[in-house]
mmCIF file of C-alpha atoms in Angstrom:
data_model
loop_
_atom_site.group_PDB
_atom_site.id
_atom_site.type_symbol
_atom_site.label_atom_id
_atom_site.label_comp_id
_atom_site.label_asym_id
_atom_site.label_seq_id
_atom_site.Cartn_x
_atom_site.Cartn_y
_atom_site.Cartn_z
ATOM 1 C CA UNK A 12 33.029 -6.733 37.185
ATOM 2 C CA UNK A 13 35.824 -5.244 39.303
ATOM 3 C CA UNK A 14 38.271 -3.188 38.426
ATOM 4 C CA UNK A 15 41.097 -5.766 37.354
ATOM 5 C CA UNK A 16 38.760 -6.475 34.165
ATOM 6 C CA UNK A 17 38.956 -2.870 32.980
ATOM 7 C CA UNK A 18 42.145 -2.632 30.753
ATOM 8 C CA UNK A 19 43.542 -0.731 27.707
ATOM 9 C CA UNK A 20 42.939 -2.544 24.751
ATOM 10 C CA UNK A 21 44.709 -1.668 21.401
ATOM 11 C CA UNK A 22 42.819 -1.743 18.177
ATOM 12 C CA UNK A 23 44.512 -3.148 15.056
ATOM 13 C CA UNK A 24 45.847 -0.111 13.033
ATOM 14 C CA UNK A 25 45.985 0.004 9.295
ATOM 15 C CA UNK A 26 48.499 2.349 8.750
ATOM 16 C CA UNK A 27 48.259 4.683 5.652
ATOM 17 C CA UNK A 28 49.241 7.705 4.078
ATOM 18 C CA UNK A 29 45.893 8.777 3.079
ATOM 19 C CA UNK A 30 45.013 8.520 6.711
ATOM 20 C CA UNK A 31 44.928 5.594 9.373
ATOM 21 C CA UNK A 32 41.934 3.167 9.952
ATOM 22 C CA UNK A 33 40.819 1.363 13.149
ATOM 23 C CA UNK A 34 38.153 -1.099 14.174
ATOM 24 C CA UNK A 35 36.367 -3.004 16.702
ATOM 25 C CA UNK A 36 34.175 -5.413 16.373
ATOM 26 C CA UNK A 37 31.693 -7.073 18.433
ATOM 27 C CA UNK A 38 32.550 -10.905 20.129
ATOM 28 C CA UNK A 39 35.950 -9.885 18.773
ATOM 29 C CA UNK A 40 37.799 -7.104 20.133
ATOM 30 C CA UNK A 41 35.709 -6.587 23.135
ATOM 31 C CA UNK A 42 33.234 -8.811 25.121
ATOM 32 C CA UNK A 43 29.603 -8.045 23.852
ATOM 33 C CA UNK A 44 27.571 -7.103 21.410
ATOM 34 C CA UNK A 45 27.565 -3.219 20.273
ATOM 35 C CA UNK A 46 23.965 -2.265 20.776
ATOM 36 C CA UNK A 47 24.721 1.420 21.154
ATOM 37 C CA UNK A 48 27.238 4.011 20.565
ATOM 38 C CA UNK A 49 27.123 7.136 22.075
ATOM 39 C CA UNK A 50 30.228 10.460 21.964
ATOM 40 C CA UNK A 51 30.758 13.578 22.764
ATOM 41 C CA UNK A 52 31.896 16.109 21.107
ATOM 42 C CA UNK A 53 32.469 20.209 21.379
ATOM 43 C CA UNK A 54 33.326 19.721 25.356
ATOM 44 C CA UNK A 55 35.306 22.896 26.530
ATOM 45 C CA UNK A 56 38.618 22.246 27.687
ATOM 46 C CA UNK A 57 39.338 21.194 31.089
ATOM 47 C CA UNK A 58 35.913 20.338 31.002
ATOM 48 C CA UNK A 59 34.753 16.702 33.086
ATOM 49 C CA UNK A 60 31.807 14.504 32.328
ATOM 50 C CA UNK A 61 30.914 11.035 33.578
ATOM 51 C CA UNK A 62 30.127 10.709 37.733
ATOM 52 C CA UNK A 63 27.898 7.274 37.475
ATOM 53 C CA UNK A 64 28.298 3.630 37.431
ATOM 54 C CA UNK A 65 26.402 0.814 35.504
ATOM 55 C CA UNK A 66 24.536 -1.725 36.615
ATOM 56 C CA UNK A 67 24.664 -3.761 33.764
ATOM 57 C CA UNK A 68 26.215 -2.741 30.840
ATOM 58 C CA UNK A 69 29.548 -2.629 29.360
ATOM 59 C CA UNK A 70 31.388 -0.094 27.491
ATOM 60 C CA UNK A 71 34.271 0.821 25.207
ATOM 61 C CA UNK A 72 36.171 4.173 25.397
ATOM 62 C CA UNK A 73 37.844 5.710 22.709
ATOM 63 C CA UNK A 74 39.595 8.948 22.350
ATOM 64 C CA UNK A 75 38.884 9.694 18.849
ATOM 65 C CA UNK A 76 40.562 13.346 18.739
ATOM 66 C CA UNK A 77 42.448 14.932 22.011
ATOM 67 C CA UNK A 78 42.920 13.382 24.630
ATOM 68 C CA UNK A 79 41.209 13.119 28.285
ATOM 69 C CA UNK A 80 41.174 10.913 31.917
ATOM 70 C CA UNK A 81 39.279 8.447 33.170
ATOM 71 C CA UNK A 82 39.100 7.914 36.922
ATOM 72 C CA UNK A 83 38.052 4.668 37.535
ATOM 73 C CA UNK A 84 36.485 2.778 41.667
ATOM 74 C CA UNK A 85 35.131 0.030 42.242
ATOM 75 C CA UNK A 86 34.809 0.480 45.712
ATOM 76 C CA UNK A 87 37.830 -1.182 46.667
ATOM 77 C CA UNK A 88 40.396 0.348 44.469
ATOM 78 C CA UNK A 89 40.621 3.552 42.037
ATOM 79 C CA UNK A 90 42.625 3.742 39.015
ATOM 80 C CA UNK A 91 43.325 6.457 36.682
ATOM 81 C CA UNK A 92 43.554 6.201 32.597
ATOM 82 C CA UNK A 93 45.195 8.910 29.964
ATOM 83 C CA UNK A 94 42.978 8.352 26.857
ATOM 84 C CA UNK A 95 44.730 10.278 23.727
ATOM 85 C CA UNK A 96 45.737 7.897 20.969
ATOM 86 C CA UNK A 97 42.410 6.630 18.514
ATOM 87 C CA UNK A 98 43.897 3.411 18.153
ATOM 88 C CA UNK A 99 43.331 2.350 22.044
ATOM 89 C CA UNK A 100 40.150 1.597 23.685
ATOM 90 C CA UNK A 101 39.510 1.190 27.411
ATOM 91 C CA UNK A 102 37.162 -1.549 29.012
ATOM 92 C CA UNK A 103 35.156 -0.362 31.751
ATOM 93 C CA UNK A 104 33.086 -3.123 33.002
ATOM 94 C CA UNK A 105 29.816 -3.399 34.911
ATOM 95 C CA UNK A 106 29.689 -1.818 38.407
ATOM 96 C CA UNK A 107 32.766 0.699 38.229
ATOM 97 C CA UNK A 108 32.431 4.140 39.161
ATOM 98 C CA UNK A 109 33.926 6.348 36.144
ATOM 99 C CA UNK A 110 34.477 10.140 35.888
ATOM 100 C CA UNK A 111 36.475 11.778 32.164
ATOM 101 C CA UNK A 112 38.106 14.880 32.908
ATOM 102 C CA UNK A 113 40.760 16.899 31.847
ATOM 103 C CA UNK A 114 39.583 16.909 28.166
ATOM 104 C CA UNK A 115 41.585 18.872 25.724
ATOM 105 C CA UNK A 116 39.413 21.623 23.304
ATOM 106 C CA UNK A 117 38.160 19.917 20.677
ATOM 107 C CA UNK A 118 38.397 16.003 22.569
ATOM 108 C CA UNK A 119 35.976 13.679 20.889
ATOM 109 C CA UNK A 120 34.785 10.329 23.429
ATOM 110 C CA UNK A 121 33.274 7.630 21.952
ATOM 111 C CA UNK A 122 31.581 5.002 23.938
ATOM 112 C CA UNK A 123 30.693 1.828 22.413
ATOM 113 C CA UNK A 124 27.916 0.161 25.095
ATOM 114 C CA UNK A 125 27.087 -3.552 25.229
ATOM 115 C CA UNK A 126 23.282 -1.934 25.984
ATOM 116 C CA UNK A 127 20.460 0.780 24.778
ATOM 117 C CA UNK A 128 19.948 3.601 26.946
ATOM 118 C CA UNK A 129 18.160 2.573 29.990
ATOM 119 C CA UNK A 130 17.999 5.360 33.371
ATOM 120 C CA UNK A 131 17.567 2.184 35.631
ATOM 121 C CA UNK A 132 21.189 0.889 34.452
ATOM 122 C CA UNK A 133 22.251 3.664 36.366
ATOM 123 C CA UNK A 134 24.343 4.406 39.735
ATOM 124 C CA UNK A 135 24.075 8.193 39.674
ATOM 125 C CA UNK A 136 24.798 8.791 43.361
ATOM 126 C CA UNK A 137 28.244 7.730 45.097
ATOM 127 C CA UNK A 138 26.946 6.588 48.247
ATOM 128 C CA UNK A 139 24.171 4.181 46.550
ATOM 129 C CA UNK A 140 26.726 2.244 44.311
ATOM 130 C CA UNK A 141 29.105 2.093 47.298
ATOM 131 C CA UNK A 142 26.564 0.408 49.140
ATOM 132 C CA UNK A 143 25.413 -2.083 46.567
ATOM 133 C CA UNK A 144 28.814 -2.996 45.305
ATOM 134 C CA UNK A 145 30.134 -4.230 49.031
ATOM 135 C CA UNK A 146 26.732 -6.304 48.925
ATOM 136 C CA UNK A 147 28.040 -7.571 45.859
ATOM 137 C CA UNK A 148 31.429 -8.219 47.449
ATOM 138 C CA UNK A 149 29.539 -9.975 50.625
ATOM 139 C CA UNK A 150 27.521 -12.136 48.001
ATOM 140 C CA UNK A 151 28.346 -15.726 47.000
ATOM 141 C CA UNK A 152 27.344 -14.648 43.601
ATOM 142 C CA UNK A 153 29.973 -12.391 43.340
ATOM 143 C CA UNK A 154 32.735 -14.548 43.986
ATOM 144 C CA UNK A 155 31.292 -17.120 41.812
ATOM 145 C CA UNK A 156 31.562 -14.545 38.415
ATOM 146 C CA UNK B 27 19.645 -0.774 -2.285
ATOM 147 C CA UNK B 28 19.345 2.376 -4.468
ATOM 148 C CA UNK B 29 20.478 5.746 -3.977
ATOM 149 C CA UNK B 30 17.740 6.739 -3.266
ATOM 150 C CA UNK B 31 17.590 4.973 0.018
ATOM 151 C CA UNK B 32 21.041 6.946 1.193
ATOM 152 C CA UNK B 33 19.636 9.478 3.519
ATOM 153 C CA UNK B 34 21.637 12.401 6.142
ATOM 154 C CA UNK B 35 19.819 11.136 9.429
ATOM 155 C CA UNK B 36 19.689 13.998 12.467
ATOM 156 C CA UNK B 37 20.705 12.336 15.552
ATOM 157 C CA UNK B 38 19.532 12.641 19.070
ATOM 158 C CA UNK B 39 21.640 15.588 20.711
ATOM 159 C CA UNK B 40 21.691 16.578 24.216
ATOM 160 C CA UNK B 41 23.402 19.808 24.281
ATOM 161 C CA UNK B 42 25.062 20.089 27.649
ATOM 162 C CA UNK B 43 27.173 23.278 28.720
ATOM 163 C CA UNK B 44 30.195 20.720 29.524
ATOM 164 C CA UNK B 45 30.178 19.264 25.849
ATOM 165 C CA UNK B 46 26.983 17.788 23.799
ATOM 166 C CA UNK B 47 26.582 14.300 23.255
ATOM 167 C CA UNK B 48 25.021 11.989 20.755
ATOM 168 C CA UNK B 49 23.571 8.466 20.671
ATOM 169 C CA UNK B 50 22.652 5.994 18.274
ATOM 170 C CA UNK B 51 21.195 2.602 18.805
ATOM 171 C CA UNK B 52 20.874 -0.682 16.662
ATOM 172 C CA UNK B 53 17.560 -0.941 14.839
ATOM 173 C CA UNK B 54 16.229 2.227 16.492
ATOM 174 C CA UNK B 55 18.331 5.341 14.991
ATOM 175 C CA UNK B 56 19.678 2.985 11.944
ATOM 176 C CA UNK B 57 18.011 -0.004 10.379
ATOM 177 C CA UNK B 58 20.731 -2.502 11.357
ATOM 178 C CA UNK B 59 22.595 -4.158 13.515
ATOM 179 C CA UNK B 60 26.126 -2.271 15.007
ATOM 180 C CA UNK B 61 28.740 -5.224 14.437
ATOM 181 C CA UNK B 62 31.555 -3.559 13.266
ATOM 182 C CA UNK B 63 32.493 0.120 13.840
ATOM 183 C CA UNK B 64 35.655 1.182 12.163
ATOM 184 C CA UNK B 65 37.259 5.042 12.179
ATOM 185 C CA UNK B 66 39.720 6.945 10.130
ATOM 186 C CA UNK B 67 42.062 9.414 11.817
ATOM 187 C CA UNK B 68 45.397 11.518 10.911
ATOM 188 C CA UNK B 69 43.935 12.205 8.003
ATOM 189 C CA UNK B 70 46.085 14.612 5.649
ATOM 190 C CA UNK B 71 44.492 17.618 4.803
ATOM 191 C CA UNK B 72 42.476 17.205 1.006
ATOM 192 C CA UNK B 73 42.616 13.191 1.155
ATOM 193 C CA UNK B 74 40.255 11.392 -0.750
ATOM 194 C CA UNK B 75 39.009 7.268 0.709
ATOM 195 C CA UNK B 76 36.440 5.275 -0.359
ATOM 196 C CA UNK B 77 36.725 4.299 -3.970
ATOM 197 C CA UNK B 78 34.279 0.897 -3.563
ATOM 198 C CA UNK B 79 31.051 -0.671 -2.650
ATOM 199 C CA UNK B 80 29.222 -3.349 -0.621
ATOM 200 C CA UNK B 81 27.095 -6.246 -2.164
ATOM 201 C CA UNK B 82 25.454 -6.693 1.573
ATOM 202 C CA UNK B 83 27.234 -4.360 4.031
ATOM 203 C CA UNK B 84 24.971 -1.384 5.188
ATOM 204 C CA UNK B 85 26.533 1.715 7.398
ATOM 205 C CA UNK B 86 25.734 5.068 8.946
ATOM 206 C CA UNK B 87 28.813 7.637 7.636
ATOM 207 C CA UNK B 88 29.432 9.998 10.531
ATOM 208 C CA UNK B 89 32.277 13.359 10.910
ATOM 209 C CA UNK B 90 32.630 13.001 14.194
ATOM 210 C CA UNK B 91 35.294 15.732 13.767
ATOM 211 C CA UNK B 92 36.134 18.150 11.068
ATOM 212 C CA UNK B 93 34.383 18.119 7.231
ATOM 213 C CA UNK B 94 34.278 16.159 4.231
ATOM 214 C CA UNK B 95 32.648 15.222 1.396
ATOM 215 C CA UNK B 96 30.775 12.008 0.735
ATOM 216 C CA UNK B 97 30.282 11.183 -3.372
ATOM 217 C CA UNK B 98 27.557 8.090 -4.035
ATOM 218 C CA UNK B 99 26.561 5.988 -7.328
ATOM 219 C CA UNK B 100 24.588 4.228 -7.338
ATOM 220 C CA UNK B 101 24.792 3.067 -11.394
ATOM 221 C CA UNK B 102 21.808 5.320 -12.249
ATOM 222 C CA UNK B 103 22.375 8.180 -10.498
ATOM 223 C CA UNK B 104 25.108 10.168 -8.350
ATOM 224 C CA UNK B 105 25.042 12.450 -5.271
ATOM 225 C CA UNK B 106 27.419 14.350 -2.755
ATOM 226 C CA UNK B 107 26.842 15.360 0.701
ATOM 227 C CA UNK B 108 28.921 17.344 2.780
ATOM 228 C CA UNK B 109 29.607 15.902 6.498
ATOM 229 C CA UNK B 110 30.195 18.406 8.720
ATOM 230 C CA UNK B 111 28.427 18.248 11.687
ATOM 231 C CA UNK B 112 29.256 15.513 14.482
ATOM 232 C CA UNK B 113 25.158 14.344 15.320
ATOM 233 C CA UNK B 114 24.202 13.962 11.270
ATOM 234 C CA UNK B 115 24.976 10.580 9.793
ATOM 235 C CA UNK B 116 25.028 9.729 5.965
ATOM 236 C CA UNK B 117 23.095 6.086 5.784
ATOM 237 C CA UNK B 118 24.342 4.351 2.857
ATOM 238 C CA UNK B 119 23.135 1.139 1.590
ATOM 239 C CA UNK B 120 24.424 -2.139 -0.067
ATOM 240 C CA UNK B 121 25.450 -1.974 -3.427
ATOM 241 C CA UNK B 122 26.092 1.794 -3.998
ATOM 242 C CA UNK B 123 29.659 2.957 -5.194
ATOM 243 C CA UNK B 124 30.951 5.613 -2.420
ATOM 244 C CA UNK B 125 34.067 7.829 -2.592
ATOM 245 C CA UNK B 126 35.300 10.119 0.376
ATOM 246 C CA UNK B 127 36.886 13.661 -0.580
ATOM 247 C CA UNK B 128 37.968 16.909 0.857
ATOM 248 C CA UNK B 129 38.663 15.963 4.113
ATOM 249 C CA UNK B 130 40.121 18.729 6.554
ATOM 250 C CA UNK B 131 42.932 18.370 8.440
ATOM 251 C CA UNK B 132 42.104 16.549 11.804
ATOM 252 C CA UNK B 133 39.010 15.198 10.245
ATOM 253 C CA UNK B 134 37.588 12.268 11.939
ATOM 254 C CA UNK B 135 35.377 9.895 9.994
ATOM 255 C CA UNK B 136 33.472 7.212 11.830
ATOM 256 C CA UNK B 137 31.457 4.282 10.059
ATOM 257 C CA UNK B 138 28.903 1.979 11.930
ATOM 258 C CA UNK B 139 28.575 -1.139 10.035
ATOM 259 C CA UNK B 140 26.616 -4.319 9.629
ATOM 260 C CA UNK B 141 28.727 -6.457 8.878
ATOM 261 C CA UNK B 142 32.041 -7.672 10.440
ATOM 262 C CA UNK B 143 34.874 -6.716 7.794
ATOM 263 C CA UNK B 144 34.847 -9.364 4.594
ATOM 264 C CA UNK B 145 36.965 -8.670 1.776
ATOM 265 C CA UNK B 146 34.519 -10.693 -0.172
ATOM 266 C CA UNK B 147 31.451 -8.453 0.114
ATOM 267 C CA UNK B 148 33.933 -5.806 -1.476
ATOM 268 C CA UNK B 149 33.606 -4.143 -5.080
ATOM 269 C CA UNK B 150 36.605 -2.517 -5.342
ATOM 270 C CA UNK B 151 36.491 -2.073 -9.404
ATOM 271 C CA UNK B 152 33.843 0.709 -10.454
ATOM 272 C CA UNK B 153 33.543 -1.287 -13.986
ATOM 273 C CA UNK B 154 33.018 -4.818 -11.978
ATOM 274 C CA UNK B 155 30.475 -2.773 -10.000
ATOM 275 C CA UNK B 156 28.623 -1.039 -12.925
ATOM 276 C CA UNK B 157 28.054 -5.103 -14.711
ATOM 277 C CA UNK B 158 26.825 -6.103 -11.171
ATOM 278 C CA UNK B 159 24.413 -3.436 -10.130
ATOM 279 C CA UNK B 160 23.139 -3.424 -13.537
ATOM 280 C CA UNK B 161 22.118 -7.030 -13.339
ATOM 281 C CA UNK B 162 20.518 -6.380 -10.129
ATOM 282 C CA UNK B 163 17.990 -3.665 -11.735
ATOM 283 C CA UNK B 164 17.561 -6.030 -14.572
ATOM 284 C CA UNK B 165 16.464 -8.936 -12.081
ATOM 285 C CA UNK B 166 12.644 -9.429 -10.682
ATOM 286 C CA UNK B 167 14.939 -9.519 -7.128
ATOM 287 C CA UNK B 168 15.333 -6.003 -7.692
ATOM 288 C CA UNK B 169 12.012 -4.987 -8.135
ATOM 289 C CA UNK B 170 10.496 -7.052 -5.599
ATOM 290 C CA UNK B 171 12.954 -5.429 -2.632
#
């Protein structure tokens, strides 16, 4: 749940002139079950979306056209991403503050979630996850996961 | 099974000045469980994929950028749509023939599926396909689904 478990992970790639295929699978290419998938689409360049954590859930991002950044915190470090090639995904784990910006005209993001939609998942205010994830850090639990 | 089950479905779409985003959610949006989602980028210009079917796989068919045109037979009866818009996806069931044409260049095409990838739930002969659905219609199984 910190940000050492968020990573790049590359897709397999069937290469092809009619066009290239990739595909993730749940239990397989990433750690859960896809219970939701979620993307957007006809964002304005230089346009940035994101500004929450996750309680809970899990997610896959994908660059499926363009390209655009992910700032990553867990409240201890911060990490940035370039997302612009289809065949790469990055894990974002439970309680990590993201933000995308810098997307290209035209970008496409698609988010694969280990969860449905639930507002209660949510850290939409800095201050409020900063504050519960150094409880986590203080917690035995935490250091037991 | 039939074609008459293949249906465009209107996703949810929360239009947002920095970009609009779409969800959808296992056995809420779709009638399925997401366990495989698979994409095709780089796609030249007036391509054509597809060219089989699935004896159990069901998916939800979605342009997620760009336009093109999805062909279905079903042994009785055929039908096109056009994809073009990025919160509309084309459900098709198990056992109908499909065939992909026209896409634009910089089309994105991205399939939901049931099923994890098996080469053996593949028709990938139209005349193997035509002997198999037939026996289906021909079978009480067919009429009781």
């Amino acid at each position: 749940m910190a940000l050492s478990d968020c990573v790049m992970i590359e897709l397999p790639k069937i290469s092809d002139p009619r066009g290239n295929l990739s595909f993730v699978e749940s239990f397989n290419h990433i750690p859960f079950e896809i219970k939701r998938v979620y993307y957007l689409y006809d964002v304005p360049g230089g346009e940035c979306r994101g500004g929450h954590a996750h309680k809970e859930l899990q997610q896959l991002i994908i660059a499926m056209n363009g390209s655009f950044d992910v700032f990553l915190d867990d409240g201890l470090i911060k990490k940035s991403f370039t997302l612009n090639r289809s065949y790469k995904g990055l894990y974002v784990s439970k309680m990590v503050w993201r933000e995308l910006k810098n997307f290209t005209s035209g970008a496409v993001c698609v988010v694969l979630a280990s969860e449905p939609y639930s507002e209660e998942d949510y850290y939409r205010n800095y201050e409020e996850f900063i504050v519960n994830v150094k409880k986590l850090y203080l917690s035995d639990t935490f250091f037991q996961v």
